[in-house]
Structures are given as C-alpha cells and as structure tokens.
C-alpha cells in the first residue's frame, strides 16, 4: 500500500525550515528519501533502516519512528536549491529492494 | 564514474505498437529495477532483475516484460501500447544486498 506524505505542497522563504512526513499502514523495514526536480531523475538523499538512528547531512536530516511506521524529513535553513518534489520510498522486507513511493511533497523555496 | 544511463530520452509511439527501453547500471551495480512514473505521481515499481532473471514484479500486466544481460544492462519491453502507458520510465540500479538505489534520467514515453 502506498505511503501517505504530508503536506502535499509547501512554499517557504529562503532560510525557513520545513518538515515532510511519510506514514505507512504496514510495518516497514526501511524508508528511503529522494528529491526530484522537474524533468529530472529522483536523487537519493538518505535511507533510514529499522532499528537505525536519525540520519542527516548538512542541513537535511530524517528520523524513523518504528512504532508509528512514520518517517520525517527535516530541512533547516532552506536554500533555493532545495526546491523540488520529495518522495519517500518504503521497503517492507529486508533486502528485497522493492520500493513503494508516496505521492510526493512539492517544496518551493522563494528568495 | 558514470551513473545510470537510459536510452532513448524521449519516444513517441502510437497505440498498439511495441517499445523497448534500455538501461545501463552504475558501474559495479548488478541489480536493475524499473519504475513507471505518471505525471504528478510517485514512481511505481514494475519489476527487478538480478542475475539475468526477474526477481520481483509489481502490479503490471504481462505486456510489460524485461531482460537483463550478462553485463548487467537491462531492457524494458512494452507490447500493445495503451494511451495510459504514457509516462516517465525510470531505471534504478543497486548492488545486491545493499539498500541504496540510484536512478537514471528516465525515458519519457508518449503514446498517441
């Protein structure tokens, strides 16, 4: 079943923070986060595994709440380059690498 | 280090025709997955190839078939094209046993 992402869209001014949520009705093994700019391929951001810790690099981090089967992506002090559509991809079984993607969250950063 | 490459970049076909899309995985990667992305939607898993065999399949009809070659490159074939097959077709490669998938630029297919 497709994970649910919220919000569907958000507009921020440069420097503001954003949180994007991804929820599943099924038990998850891992959550993968991607960013896709218009007309381009999805770009891998990070992966969170069951039992793993919160991850992050620079100003983008994410967490995975196993009890709630929910992951959140945190973007702090957003930059213009952060604009795009963010997708979470969920994996139900260890190692099967079949990702089920949410419908995406469109993030627009304005100067 | 070359990333995932796909060809062609764009394709226009008519209903009923057949199409073949190609994917070369990232260097060192042995697993290839194919996804269909309709406009405004997230990618949907079609199938995955490893060791030249289809290992998993999503909810797609038999009109969608594929192949993986000894050099790990892969093809996606779609027969009897329908208007609803118009989409961006993405190939993602990974290393068996590792979780991260890297996507190619995609092939945009338009069925008229």
PDB file of N, CA, C and O in Angstrom, chain B residues 62-108:
ATOM      1  N   UNK B  62       1.252  -8.519 -18.139  1.00  0.00           N
ATOM      2  CA  UNK B  62       2.297  -9.245 -18.862  1.00  0.00           C
ATOM      3  C   UNK B  62       2.785  -8.512 -20.099  1.00  0.00           C
ATOM      4  O   UNK B  62       3.794  -8.912 -20.697  1.00  0.00           O
ATOM      5  N   UNK B  63       2.057  -7.469 -20.501  1.00  0.00           N
ATOM      6  CA  UNK B  63       2.538  -6.658 -21.637  1.00  0.00           C
ATOM      7  C   UNK B  63       3.903  -6.031 -21.334  1.00  0.00           C
ATOM      8  O   UNK B  63       4.641  -5.664 -22.234  1.00  0.00           O
ATOM      9  N   UNK B  64       4.183  -5.927 -20.052  1.00  0.00           N
ATOM     10  CA  UNK B  64       5.467  -5.383 -19.605  1.00  0.00           C
ATOM     11  C   UNK B  64       6.408  -6.557 -19.356  1.00  0.00           C
ATOM     12  O   UNK B  64       6.121  -7.431 -18.526  1.00  0.00           O
ATOM     13  N   UNK B  65       7.509  -6.568 -20.065  1.00  0.00           N
ATOM     14  CA  UNK B  65       8.491  -7.630 -19.872  1.00  0.00           C
ATOM     15  C   UNK B  65       9.878  -7.016 -19.911  1.00  0.00           C
ATOM     16  O   UNK B  65      10.055  -5.866 -20.327  1.00  0.00           O
ATOM     17  N   UNK B  66      10.842  -7.800 -19.490  1.00  0.00           N
ATOM     18  CA  UNK B  66      12.182  -7.251 -19.444  1.00  0.00           C
ATOM     19  C   UNK B  66      13.237  -8.296 -19.660  1.00  0.00           C
ATOM     20  O   UNK B  66      12.957  -9.484 -19.871  1.00  0.00           O
ATOM     21  N   UNK B  67      14.450  -7.806 -19.594  1.00  0.00           N
ATOM     22  CA  UNK B  67      15.588  -8.701 -19.782  1.00  0.00           C
ATOM     23  C   UNK B  67      16.795  -8.055 -19.133  1.00  0.00           C
ATOM     24  O   UNK B  67      16.911  -6.827 -19.112  1.00  0.00           O
ATOM     25  N   UNK B  68      17.674  -8.899 -18.615  1.00  0.00           N
ATOM     26  CA  UNK B  68      18.961  -8.395 -18.133  1.00  0.00           C
ATOM     27  C   UNK B  68      20.066  -9.175 -18.821  1.00  0.00           C
ATOM     28  O   UNK B  68      19.993 -10.403 -18.956  1.00  0.00           O
ATOM     29  N   UNK B  69      21.079  -8.488 -19.252  1.00  0.00           N
ATOM     30  CA  UNK B  69      22.180  -9.086 -19.998  1.00  0.00           C
ATOM     31  C   UNK B  69      23.339  -9.403 -19.057  1.00  0.00           C
ATOM     32  O   UNK B  69      23.402  -8.897 -17.938  1.00  0.00           O
ATOM     33  N   UNK B  70      24.285 -10.228 -19.532  1.00  0.00           N
ATOM     34  CA  UNK B  70      25.429 -10.595 -18.677  1.00  0.00           C
ATOM     35  C   UNK B  70      26.226  -9.391 -18.173  1.00  0.00           C
ATOM     36  O   UNK B  70      26.885  -9.479 -17.137  1.00  0.00           O
ATOM     37  N   UNK B  71      26.199  -8.281 -18.906  1.00  0.00           N
ATOM     38  CA  UNK B  71      26.929  -7.094 -18.437  1.00  0.00           C
ATOM     39  C   UNK B  71      26.084  -6.234 -17.494  1.00  0.00           C
ATOM     40  O   UNK B  71      26.460  -5.112 -17.183  1.00  0.00           O
ATOM     41  N   UNK B  72      24.948  -6.792 -17.037  1.00  0.00           N
ATOM     42  CA  UNK B  72      24.020  -6.173 -16.085  1.00  0.00           C
ATOM     43  C   UNK B  72      23.103  -5.114 -16.686  1.00  0.00           C
ATOM     44  O   UNK B  72      22.182  -4.668 -15.999  1.00  0.00           O
ATOM     45  N   UNK B  73      23.311  -4.735 -17.931  1.00  0.00           N
ATOM     46  CA  UNK B  73      22.384  -3.799 -18.540  1.00  0.00           C
ATOM     47  C   UNK B  73      21.024  -4.472 -18.700  1.00  0.00           C
ATOM     48  O   UNK B  73      20.910  -5.702 -18.612  1.00  0.00           O
ATOM     49  N   UNK B  74      20.013  -3.657 -18.930  1.00  0.00           N
ATOM     50  CA  UNK B  74      18.656  -4.205 -18.932  1.00  0.00           C
ATOM     51  C   UNK B  74      17.798  -3.525 -19.979  1.00  0.00           C
ATOM     52  O   UNK B  74      18.078  -2.395 -20.406  1.00  0.00           O
ATOM     53  N   UNK B  75      16.774  -4.226 -20.399  1.00  0.00           N
ATOM     54  CA  UNK B  75      15.763  -3.686 -21.310  1.00  0.00           C
ATOM     55  C   UNK B  75      14.384  -3.848 -20.700  1.00  0.00           C
ATOM     56  O   UNK B  75      14.113  -4.823 -19.997  1.00  0.00           O
ATOM     57  N   UNK B  76      13.538  -2.882 -21.009  1.00  0.00           N
ATOM     58  CA  UNK B  76      12.124  -2.966 -20.664  1.00  0.00           C
ATOM     59  C   UNK B  76      11.353  -2.962 -21.967  1.00  0.00           C
ATOM     60  O   UNK B  76      11.551  -2.077 -22.797  1.00  0.00           O
ATOM     61  N   UNK B  77      10.499  -3.947 -22.156  1.00  0.00           N
ATOM     62  CA  UNK B  77       9.662  -4.040 -23.348  1.00  0.00           C
ATOM     63  C   UNK B  77       8.203  -3.880 -22.963  1.00  0.00           C
ATOM     64  O   UNK B  77       7.760  -4.457 -21.967  1.00  0.00           O
ATOM     65  N   UNK B  78       7.511  -3.086 -23.748  1.00  0.00           N
ATOM     66  CA  UNK B  78       6.069  -2.935 -23.537  1.00  0.00           C
ATOM     67  C   UNK B  78       5.377  -3.223 -24.861  1.00  0.00           C
ATOM     68  O   UNK B  78       5.669  -2.577 -25.881  1.00  0.00           O
ATOM     69  N   UNK B  79       4.481  -4.205 -24.857  1.00  0.00           N
ATOM     70  CA  UNK B  79       3.729  -4.569 -26.055  1.00  0.00           C
ATOM     71  C   UNK B  79       2.337  -3.955 -26.031  1.00  0.00           C
ATOM     72  O   UNK B  79       1.822  -3.586 -24.975  1.00  0.00           O
ATOM     73  N   UNK B  80       1.728  -3.879 -27.224  1.00  0.00           N
ATOM     74  CA  UNK B  80       0.335  -3.424 -27.344  1.00  0.00           C
ATOM     75  C   UNK B  80       0.107  -2.162 -26.524  1.00  0.00           C
ATOM     76  O   UNK B  80      -0.748  -2.129 -25.628  1.00  0.00           O
ATOM     77  N   UNK B  81       0.862  -1.136 -26.835  1.00  0.00           N
ATOM     78  CA  UNK B  81       0.824   0.096 -26.061  1.00  0.00           C
ATOM     79  C   UNK B  81      -0.579   0.691 -25.958  1.00  0.00           C
ATOM     80  O   UNK B  81      -1.353   0.695 -26.926  1.00  0.00           O
ATOM     81  N   UNK B  82      -0.870   1.187 -24.763  1.00  0.00           N
ATOM     82  CA  UNK B  82      -2.120   1.897 -24.482  1.00  0.00           C
ATOM     83  C   UNK B  82      -1.800   3.362 -24.181  1.00  0.00           C
ATOM     84  O   UNK B  82      -0.681   3.689 -23.799  1.00  0.00           O
ATOM     85  N   UNK B  83      -2.823   4.209 -24.332  1.00  0.00           N
ATOM     86  CA  UNK B  83      -2.618   5.624 -24.017  1.00  0.00           C
ATOM     87  C   UNK B  83      -2.113   5.798 -22.591  1.00  0.00           C
ATOM     88  O   UNK B  83      -1.277   6.659 -22.305  1.00  0.00           O
ATOM     89  N   UNK B  84      -2.607   4.956 -21.691  1.00  0.00           N
ATOM     90  CA  UNK B  84      -2.243   5.036 -20.276  1.00  0.00           C
ATOM     91  C   UNK B  84      -0.815   4.634 -19.966  1.00  0.00           C
ATOM     92  O   UNK B  84      -0.360   4.792 -18.835  1.00  0.00           O
ATOM     93  N   UNK B  85      -0.111   4.119 -20.975  1.00  0.00           N
ATOM     94  CA  UNK B  85       1.296   3.774 -20.764  1.00  0.00           C
ATOM     95  C   UNK B  85       2.192   4.997 -20.896  1.00  0.00           C
ATOM     96  O   UNK B  85       3.396   4.911 -20.618  1.00  0.00           O
ATOM     97  N   UNK B  86       1.627   6.112 -21.293  1.00  0.00           N
ATOM     98  CA  UNK B  86       2.408   7.348 -21.378  1.00  0.00           C
ATOM     99  C   UNK B  86       2.907   7.725 -19.985  1.00  0.00           C
ATOM    100  O   UNK B  86       2.102   7.873 -19.049  1.00  0.00           O
ATOM    101  N   UNK B  87       4.215   7.852 -19.860  1.00  0.00           N
ATOM    102  CA  UNK B  87       4.798   8.106 -18.535  1.00  0.00           C
ATOM    103  C   UNK B  87       6.297   8.276 -18.684  1.00  0.00           C
ATOM    104  O   UNK B  87       6.854   8.097 -19.765  1.00  0.00           O
ATOM    105  N   UNK B  88       6.934   8.590 -17.555  1.00  0.00           N
ATOM    106  CA  UNK B  88       8.389   8.582 -17.474  1.00  0.00           C
ATOM    107  C   UNK B  88       8.805   7.217 -16.931  1.00  0.00           C
ATOM    108  O   UNK B  88       8.319   6.788 -15.883  1.00  0.00           O
ATOM    109  N   UNK B  89       9.658   6.526 -17.654  1.00  0.00           N
ATOM    110  CA  UNK B  89      10.122   5.213 -17.221  1.00  0.00           C
ATOM    111  C   UNK B  89      11.531   5.355 -16.658  1.00  0.00           C
ATOM    112  O   UNK B  89      12.458   5.768 -17.359  1.00  0.00           O
ATOM    113  N   UNK B  90      11.650   4.987 -15.405  1.00  0.00           N
ATOM    114  CA  UNK B  90      12.907   5.150 -14.678  1.00  0.00           C
ATOM    115  C   UNK B  90      13.554   3.806 -14.416  1.00  0.00           C
ATOM    116  O   UNK B  90      12.888   2.837 -14.064  1.00  0.00           O
ATOM    117  N   UNK B  91      14.843   3.791 -14.566  1.00  0.00           N
ATOM    118  CA  UNK B  91      15.634   2.618 -14.222  1.00  0.00           C
ATOM    119  C   UNK B  91      16.462   2.976 -12.995  1.00  0.00           C
ATOM    120  O   UNK B  91      16.977   4.099 -12.906  1.00  0.00           O
ATOM    121  N   UNK B  92      16.559   2.070 -12.066  1.00  0.00           N
ATOM    122  CA  UNK B  92      17.373   2.291 -10.870  1.00  0.00           C
ATOM    123  C   UNK B  92      18.309   1.104 -10.693  1.00  0.00           C
ATOM    124  O   UNK B  92      17.894  -0.046 -10.893  1.00  0.00           O
ATOM    125  N   UNK B  93      19.547   1.381 -10.351  1.00  0.00           N
ATOM    126  CA  UNK B  93      20.481   0.282 -10.135  1.00  0.00           C
ATOM    127  C   UNK B  93      20.974   0.261  -8.689  1.00  0.00           C
ATOM    128  O   UNK B  93      20.955   1.289  -7.990  1.00  0.00           O
ATOM    129  N   UNK B  94      21.400  -0.915  -8.279  1.00  0.00           N
ATOM    130  CA  UNK B  94      21.882  -1.091  -6.911  1.00  0.00           C
ATOM    131  C   UNK B  94      22.821  -2.289  -6.884  1.00  0.00           C
ATOM    132  O   UNK B  94      22.976  -3.008  -7.870  1.00  0.00           O
ATOM    133  N   UNK B  95      23.447  -2.467  -5.737  1.00  0.00           N
ATOM    134  CA  UNK B  95      24.295  -3.634  -5.518  1.00  0.00           C
ATOM    135  C   UNK B  95      23.521  -4.621  -4.661  1.00  0.00           C
ATOM    136  O   UNK B  95      22.947  -4.236  -3.629  1.00  0.00           O
ATOM    137  N   UNK B  96      23.481  -5.858  -5.087  1.00  0.00           N
ATOM    138  CA  UNK B  96      22.767  -6.892  -4.343  1.00  0.00           C
ATOM    139  C   UNK B  96      23.193  -6.874  -2.874  1.00  0.00           C
ATOM    140  O   UNK B  96      24.379  -6.889  -2.570  1.00  0.00           O
ATOM    141  N   UNK B  97      22.192  -6.831  -1.999  1.00  0.00           N
ATOM    142  CA  UNK B  97      22.493  -6.826  -0.583  1.00  0.00           C
ATOM    143  C   UNK B  97      22.640  -5.441   0.010  1.00  0.00           C
ATOM    144  O   UNK B  97      22.646  -5.297   1.232  1.00  0.00           O
ATOM    145  N   UNK B  98      22.772  -4.441  -0.839  1.00  0.00           N
ATOM    146  CA  UNK B  98      22.829  -3.067  -0.350  1.00  0.00           C
ATOM    147  C   UNK B  98      21.512  -2.369  -0.670  1.00  0.00           C
ATOM    148  O   UNK B  98      20.835  -2.712  -1.625  1.00  0.00           O
ATOM    149  N   UNK B  99      21.165  -1.396   0.124  1.00  0.00           N
ATOM    150  CA  UNK B  99      19.815  -0.850   0.071  1.00  0.00           C
ATOM    151  C   UNK B  99      19.626   0.287  -0.923  1.00  0.00           C
ATOM    152  O   UNK B  99      18.544   0.492  -1.435  1.00  0.00           O
ATOM    153  N   UNK B 100      20.681   1.036  -1.171  1.00  0.00           N
ATOM    154  CA  UNK B 100      20.502   2.281  -1.912  1.00  0.00           C
ATOM    155  C   UNK B 100      20.335   2.046  -3.404  1.00  0.00           C
ATOM    156  O   UNK B 100      21.120   1.330  -4.021  1.00  0.00           O
ATOM    157  N   UNK B 101      19.301   2.664  -3.985  1.00  0.00           N
ATOM    158  CA  UNK B 101      19.076   2.597  -5.424  1.00  0.00           C
ATOM    159  C   UNK B 101      19.354   3.967  -6.038  1.00  0.00           C
ATOM    160  O   UNK B 101      18.935   4.991  -5.501  1.00  0.00           O
ATOM    161  N   UNK B 102      20.020   3.956  -7.177  1.00  0.00           N
ATOM    162  CA  UNK B 102      20.337   5.183  -7.895  1.00  0.00           C
ATOM    163  C   UNK B 102      19.570   5.186  -9.213  1.00  0.00           C
ATOM    164  O   UNK B 102      19.630   4.225  -9.972  1.00  0.00           O
ATOM    165  N   UNK B 103      18.882   6.298  -9.452  1.00  0.00           N
ATOM    166  CA  UNK B 103      18.021   6.379 -10.628  1.00  0.00           C
ATOM    167  C   UNK B 103      18.738   6.999 -11.822  1.00  0.00           C
ATOM    168  O   UNK B 103      19.595   7.875 -11.685  1.00  0.00           O
ATOM    169  N   UNK B 104      18.333   6.529 -13.001  1.00  0.00           N
ATOM    170  CA  UNK B 104      18.759   7.156 -14.241  1.00  0.00           C
ATOM    171  C   UNK B 104      17.850   8.314 -14.585  1.00  0.00           C
ATOM    172  O   UNK B 104      16.856   8.560 -13.895  1.00  0.00           O
ATOM    173  N   UNK B 105      18.167   9.033 -15.681  1.00  0.00           N
ATOM    174  CA  UNK B 105      17.397  10.214 -16.063  1.00  0.00           C
ATOM    175  C   UNK B 105      16.018   9.896 -16.607  1.00  0.00           C
ATOM    176  O   UNK B 105      15.169  10.773 -16.701  1.00  0.00           O
ATOM    177  N   UNK B 106      15.775   8.642 -16.975  1.00  0.00           N
ATOM    178  CA  UNK B 106      14.456   8.250 -17.439  1.00  0.00           C
ATOM    179  C   UNK B 106      14.260   8.361 -18.939  1.00  0.00           C
ATOM    180  O   UNK B 106      15.011   9.048 -19.647  1.00  0.00           O
ATOM    181  N   UNK B 107      13.258   7.646 -19.423  1.00  0.00           N
ATOM    182  CA  UNK B 107      12.791   7.753 -20.804  1.00  0.00           C
ATOM    183  C   UNK B 107      11.348   8.211 -20.750  1.00  0.00           C
ATOM    184  O   UNK B 107      10.515   7.570 -20.109  1.00  0.00           O
ATOM    185  N   UNK B 108      11.080   9.327 -21.420  1.00  0.00           N
ATOM    186  CA  UNK B 108       9.702   9.834 -21.435  1.00  0.00           C
ATOM    187  C   UNK B 108       8.996   9.267 -22.647  1.00  0.00           C
ATOM    188  O   UNK B 108       9.385   9.534 -23.786  1.00  0.00           O
TER     189      UNK B 108
END
